[in-house]
Tab-separated table of C-alpha atoms in Angstrom:
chain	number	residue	atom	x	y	z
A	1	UNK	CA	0.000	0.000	0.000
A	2	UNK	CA	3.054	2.206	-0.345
A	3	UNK	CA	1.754	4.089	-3.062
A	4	UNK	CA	-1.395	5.390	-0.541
A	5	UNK	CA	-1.293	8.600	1.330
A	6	UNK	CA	-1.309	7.699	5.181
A	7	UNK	CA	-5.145	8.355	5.127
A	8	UNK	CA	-6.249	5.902	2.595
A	9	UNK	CA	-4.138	3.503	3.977
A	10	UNK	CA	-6.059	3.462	6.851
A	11	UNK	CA	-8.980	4.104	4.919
A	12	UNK	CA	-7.822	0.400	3.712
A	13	UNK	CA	-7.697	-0.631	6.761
A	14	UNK	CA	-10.895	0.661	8.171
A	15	UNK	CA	-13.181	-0.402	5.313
A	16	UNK	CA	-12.212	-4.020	5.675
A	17	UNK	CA	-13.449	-3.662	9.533
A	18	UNK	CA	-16.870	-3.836	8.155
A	19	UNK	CA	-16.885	-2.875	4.706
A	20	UNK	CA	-18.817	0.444	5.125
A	21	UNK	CA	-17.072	3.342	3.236
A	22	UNK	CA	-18.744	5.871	4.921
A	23	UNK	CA	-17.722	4.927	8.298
A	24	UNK	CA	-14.590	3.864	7.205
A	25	UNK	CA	-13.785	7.331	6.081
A	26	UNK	CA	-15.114	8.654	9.050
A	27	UNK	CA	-12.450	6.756	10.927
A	28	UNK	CA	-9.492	7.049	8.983
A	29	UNK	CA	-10.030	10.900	9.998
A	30	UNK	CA	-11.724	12.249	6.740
A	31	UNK	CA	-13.710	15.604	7.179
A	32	UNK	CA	-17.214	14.540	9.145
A	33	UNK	CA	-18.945	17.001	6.621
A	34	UNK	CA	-17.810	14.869	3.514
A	35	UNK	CA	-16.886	11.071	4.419
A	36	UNK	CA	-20.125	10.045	2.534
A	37	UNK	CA	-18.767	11.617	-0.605
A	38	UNK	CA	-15.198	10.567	0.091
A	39	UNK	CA	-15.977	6.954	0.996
A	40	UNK	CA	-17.074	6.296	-2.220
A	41	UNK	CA	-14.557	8.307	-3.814
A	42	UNK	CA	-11.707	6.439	-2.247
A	43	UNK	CA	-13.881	3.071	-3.495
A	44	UNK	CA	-13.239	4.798	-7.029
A	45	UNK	CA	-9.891	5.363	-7.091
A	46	UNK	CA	-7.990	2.738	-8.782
A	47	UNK	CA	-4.962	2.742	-6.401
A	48	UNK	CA	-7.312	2.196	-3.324
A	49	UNK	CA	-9.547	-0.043	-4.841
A	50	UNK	CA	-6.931	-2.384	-6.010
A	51	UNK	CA	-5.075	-2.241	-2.193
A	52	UNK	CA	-8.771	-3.206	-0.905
A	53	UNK	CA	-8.436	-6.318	-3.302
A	54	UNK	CA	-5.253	-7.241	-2.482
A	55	UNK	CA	-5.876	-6.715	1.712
A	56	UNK	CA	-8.933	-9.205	1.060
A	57	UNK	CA	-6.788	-11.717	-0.670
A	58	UNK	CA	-4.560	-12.043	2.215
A	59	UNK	CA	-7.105	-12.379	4.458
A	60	UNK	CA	-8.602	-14.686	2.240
A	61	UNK	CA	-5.390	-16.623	2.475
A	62	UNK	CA	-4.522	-15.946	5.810
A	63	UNK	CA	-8.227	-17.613	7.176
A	64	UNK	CA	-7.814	-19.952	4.564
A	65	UNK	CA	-11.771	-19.441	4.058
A	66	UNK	CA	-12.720	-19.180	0.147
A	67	UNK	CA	-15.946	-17.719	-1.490
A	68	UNK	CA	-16.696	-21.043	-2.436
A	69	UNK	CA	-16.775	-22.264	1.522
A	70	UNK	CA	-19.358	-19.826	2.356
A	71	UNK	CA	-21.591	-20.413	-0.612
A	72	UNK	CA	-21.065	-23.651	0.429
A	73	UNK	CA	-22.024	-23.108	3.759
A	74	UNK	CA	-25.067	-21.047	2.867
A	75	UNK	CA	-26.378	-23.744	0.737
A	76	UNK	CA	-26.534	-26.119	3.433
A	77	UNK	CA	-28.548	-22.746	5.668
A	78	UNK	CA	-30.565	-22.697	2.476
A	79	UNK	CA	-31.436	-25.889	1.584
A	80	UNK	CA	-31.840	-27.270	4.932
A	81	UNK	CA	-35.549	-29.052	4.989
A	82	UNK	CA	-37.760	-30.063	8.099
A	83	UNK	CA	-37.801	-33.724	6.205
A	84	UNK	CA	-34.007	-34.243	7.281
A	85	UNK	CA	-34.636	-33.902	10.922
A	86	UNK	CA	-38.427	-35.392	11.552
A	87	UNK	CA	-39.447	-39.238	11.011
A	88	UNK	CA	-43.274	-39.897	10.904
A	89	UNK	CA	-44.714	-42.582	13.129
A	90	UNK	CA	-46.621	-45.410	12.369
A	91	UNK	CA	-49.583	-43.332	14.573
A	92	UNK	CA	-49.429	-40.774	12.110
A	93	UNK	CA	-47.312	-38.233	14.946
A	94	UNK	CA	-44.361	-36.628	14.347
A	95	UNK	CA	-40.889	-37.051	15.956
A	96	UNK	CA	-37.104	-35.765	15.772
A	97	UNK	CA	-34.317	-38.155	14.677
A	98	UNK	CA	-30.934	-37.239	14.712
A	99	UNK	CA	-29.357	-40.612	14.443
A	100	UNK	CA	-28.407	-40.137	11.136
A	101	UNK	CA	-27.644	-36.210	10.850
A	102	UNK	CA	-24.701	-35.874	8.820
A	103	UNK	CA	-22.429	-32.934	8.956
A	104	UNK	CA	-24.162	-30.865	6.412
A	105	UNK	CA	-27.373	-31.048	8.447
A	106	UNK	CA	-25.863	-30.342	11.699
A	107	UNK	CA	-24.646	-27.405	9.710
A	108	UNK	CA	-28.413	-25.588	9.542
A	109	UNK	CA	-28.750	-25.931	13.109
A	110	UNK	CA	-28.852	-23.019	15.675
A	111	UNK	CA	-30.405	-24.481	18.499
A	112	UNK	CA	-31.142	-27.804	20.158
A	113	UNK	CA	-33.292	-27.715	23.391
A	114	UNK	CA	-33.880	-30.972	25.538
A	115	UNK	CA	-36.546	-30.355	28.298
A	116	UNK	CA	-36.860	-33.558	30.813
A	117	UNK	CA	-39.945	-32.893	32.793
A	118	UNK	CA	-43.155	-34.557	35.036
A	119	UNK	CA	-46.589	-34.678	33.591
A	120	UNK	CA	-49.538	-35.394	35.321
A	121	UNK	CA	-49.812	-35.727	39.458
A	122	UNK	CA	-49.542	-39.074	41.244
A	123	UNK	CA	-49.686	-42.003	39.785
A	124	UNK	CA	-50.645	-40.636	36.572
A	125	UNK	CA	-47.266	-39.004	36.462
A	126	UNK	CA	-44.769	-39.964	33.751
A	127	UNK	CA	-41.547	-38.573	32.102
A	128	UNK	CA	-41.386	-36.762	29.291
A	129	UNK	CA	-38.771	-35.494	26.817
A	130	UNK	CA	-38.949	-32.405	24.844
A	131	UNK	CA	-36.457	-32.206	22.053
A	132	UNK	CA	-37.384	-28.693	20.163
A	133	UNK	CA	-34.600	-27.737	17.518
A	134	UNK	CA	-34.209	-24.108	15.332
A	135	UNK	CA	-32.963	-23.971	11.865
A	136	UNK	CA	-30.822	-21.153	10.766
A	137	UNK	CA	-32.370	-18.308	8.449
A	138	UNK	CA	-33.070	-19.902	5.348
A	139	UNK	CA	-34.553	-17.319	3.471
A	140	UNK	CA	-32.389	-14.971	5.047
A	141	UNK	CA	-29.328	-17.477	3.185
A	142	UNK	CA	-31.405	-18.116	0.033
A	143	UNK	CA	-31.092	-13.831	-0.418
A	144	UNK	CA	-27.393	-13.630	0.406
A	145	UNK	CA	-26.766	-16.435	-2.309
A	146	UNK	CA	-28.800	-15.206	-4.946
A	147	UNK	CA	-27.658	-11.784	-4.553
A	148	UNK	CA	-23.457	-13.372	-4.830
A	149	UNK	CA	-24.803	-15.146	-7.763
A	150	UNK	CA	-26.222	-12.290	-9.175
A	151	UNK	CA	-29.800	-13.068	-9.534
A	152	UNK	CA	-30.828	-10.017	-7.124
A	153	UNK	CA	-29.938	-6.434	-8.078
A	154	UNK	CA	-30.721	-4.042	-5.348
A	155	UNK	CA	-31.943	-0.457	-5.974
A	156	UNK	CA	-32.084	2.631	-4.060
A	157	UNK	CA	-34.468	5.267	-4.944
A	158	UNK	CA	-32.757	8.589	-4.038
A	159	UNK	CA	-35.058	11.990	-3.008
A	160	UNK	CA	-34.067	15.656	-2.577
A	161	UNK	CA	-35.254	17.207	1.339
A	162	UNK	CA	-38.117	16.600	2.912
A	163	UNK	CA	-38.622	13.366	0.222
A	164	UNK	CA	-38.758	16.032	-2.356
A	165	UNK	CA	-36.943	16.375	-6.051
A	166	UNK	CA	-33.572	16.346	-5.912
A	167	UNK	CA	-32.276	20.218	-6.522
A	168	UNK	CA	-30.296	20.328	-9.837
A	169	UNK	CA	-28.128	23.347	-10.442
A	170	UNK	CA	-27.020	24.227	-13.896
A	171	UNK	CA	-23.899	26.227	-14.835
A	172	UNK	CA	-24.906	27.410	-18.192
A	173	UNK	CA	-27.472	27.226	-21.146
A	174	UNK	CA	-28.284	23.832	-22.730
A	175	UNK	CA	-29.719	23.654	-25.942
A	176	UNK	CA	-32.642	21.676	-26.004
A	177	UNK	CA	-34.167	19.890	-29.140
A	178	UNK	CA	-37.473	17.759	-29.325
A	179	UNK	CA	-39.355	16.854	-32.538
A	180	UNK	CA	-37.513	18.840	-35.022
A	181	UNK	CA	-37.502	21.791	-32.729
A	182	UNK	CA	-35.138	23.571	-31.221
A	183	UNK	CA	-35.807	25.743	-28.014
A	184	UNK	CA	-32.588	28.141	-28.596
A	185	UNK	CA	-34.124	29.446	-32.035
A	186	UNK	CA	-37.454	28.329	-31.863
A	187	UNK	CA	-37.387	27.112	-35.581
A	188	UNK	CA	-37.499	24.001	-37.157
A	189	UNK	CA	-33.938	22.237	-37.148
C-alpha cells in the first residue's frame, strides 16, 4: 500500500473492519462534513480499490476461508428441509431423529433444546422429553446467495429534502431539441 497517502491507507484498513465506506472514512479521519462523498470516492480510485483487493486476498489466504466455503455453507442454511430432521410414526405423529444427521445437516442448526420434565400428578405421572430444535435463516441465506450469484440487483431510490426532487443546479445554457424543434431558435432544425 506504499503508493497510498497515510489516510487511505487506513482508509484500507478501516473499510475491511466492516466494509462500510462511509464509516470507514469517518475513521481514517476524513472531514465529518464529507466522508459520505469521500468513501465512495476512495472506493473509485484505482490505487485504493486495487489495495482493498489485495488486503482481502490475504485475508482470504490468511483464514484460509474461500468464497466457495461460504456459498457452500449457505447452501446447506438454504437448503436445509424439516424432512431431514423429523421421522413420521406409524400413529401418524411426528418425531425428531438425529441418528443419522450428517455434517451438512448439523450445519443448519442453531439451536437444540432438551426439556426432561413430570406430567400429570400421582400415579398418573410420567416422564417426558422435549427435544425442540431451530434452523438457521433460510430465506435470510437463500437472499445472500442469490444476490453473490447475481440473480438479485438491489436499488435505491434517491429523493431531494423533505422526500422532495432532488435540486439540480445548472452552470450554463443547454440547448434543447425535441421533434424537429429547437428551443434556442425556436425554428425548425
Amino acid at each position: 500500500m506504499s503508493n497510498l497517502s497515510p489516510k487511505q491507507e487506513r482508509f484500507v484498513e478501516e473499510y475491511l473492519v466492516d466494509l462500510n465506506a462511509t464509516q470507514a472514512a469517518k475513521r481514517a479521519g476524513y472531514s465529518e462534513k464529507t466522508v459520505n462523498k469521500m468513501g465512495a470516492k476512495l472506493l473509485a480510485n484505482t490505487k485504493v480499490s486495487a489495495a482493498i483487493a489485495v488486503a482481502r486476498n490475504k485475508i482470504s489466504e490468511r483464514t484460509e476461508i474461500t468464497q466457495d466455503m461460504v456459498v457452500q455453507e449457505l447452501a446447506k442454511i438454504g437448503f436445509a428441509n424439516m424432512a431431514d430432521y423429523m421421522r413420521v410414526g406409524e400413529d401418524g405423529d411426528p418425531f425428531l431423529d438425529f441418528s443419522e444427521l450428517t455434517r451438512d445437516q448439523a450445519a443448519a442448526l442453531i439451536e437444540v433444546t432438551v426439556e426432561d420434565f413430570k406430567e400429570g400428578r400421582g400415579e398418573n405421572a410420567r416422564d417426558v422429553r422435549r427435544v425442540k430444535f431451530k434452523l438457521a435463516d433460510k430465506k435470510g441465506a437463500l437472499v445472500d446467495l442469490g444476490k453473490h450469484l447475481g440473480m438479485f440487483v438491489e436499488r435505491k431510490e434517491v429523493s431531494g429534502p423533505n422526500g422532495g426532487a432532488i435540486p439540480v443546479e445548472t452552470t450554463g445554457t443547454v440547448p434543447f431539441v425535441l421533434a424537429g424543434h429547437s428551443e434556442v431558435d425556436g425554428e425548425e432544425s
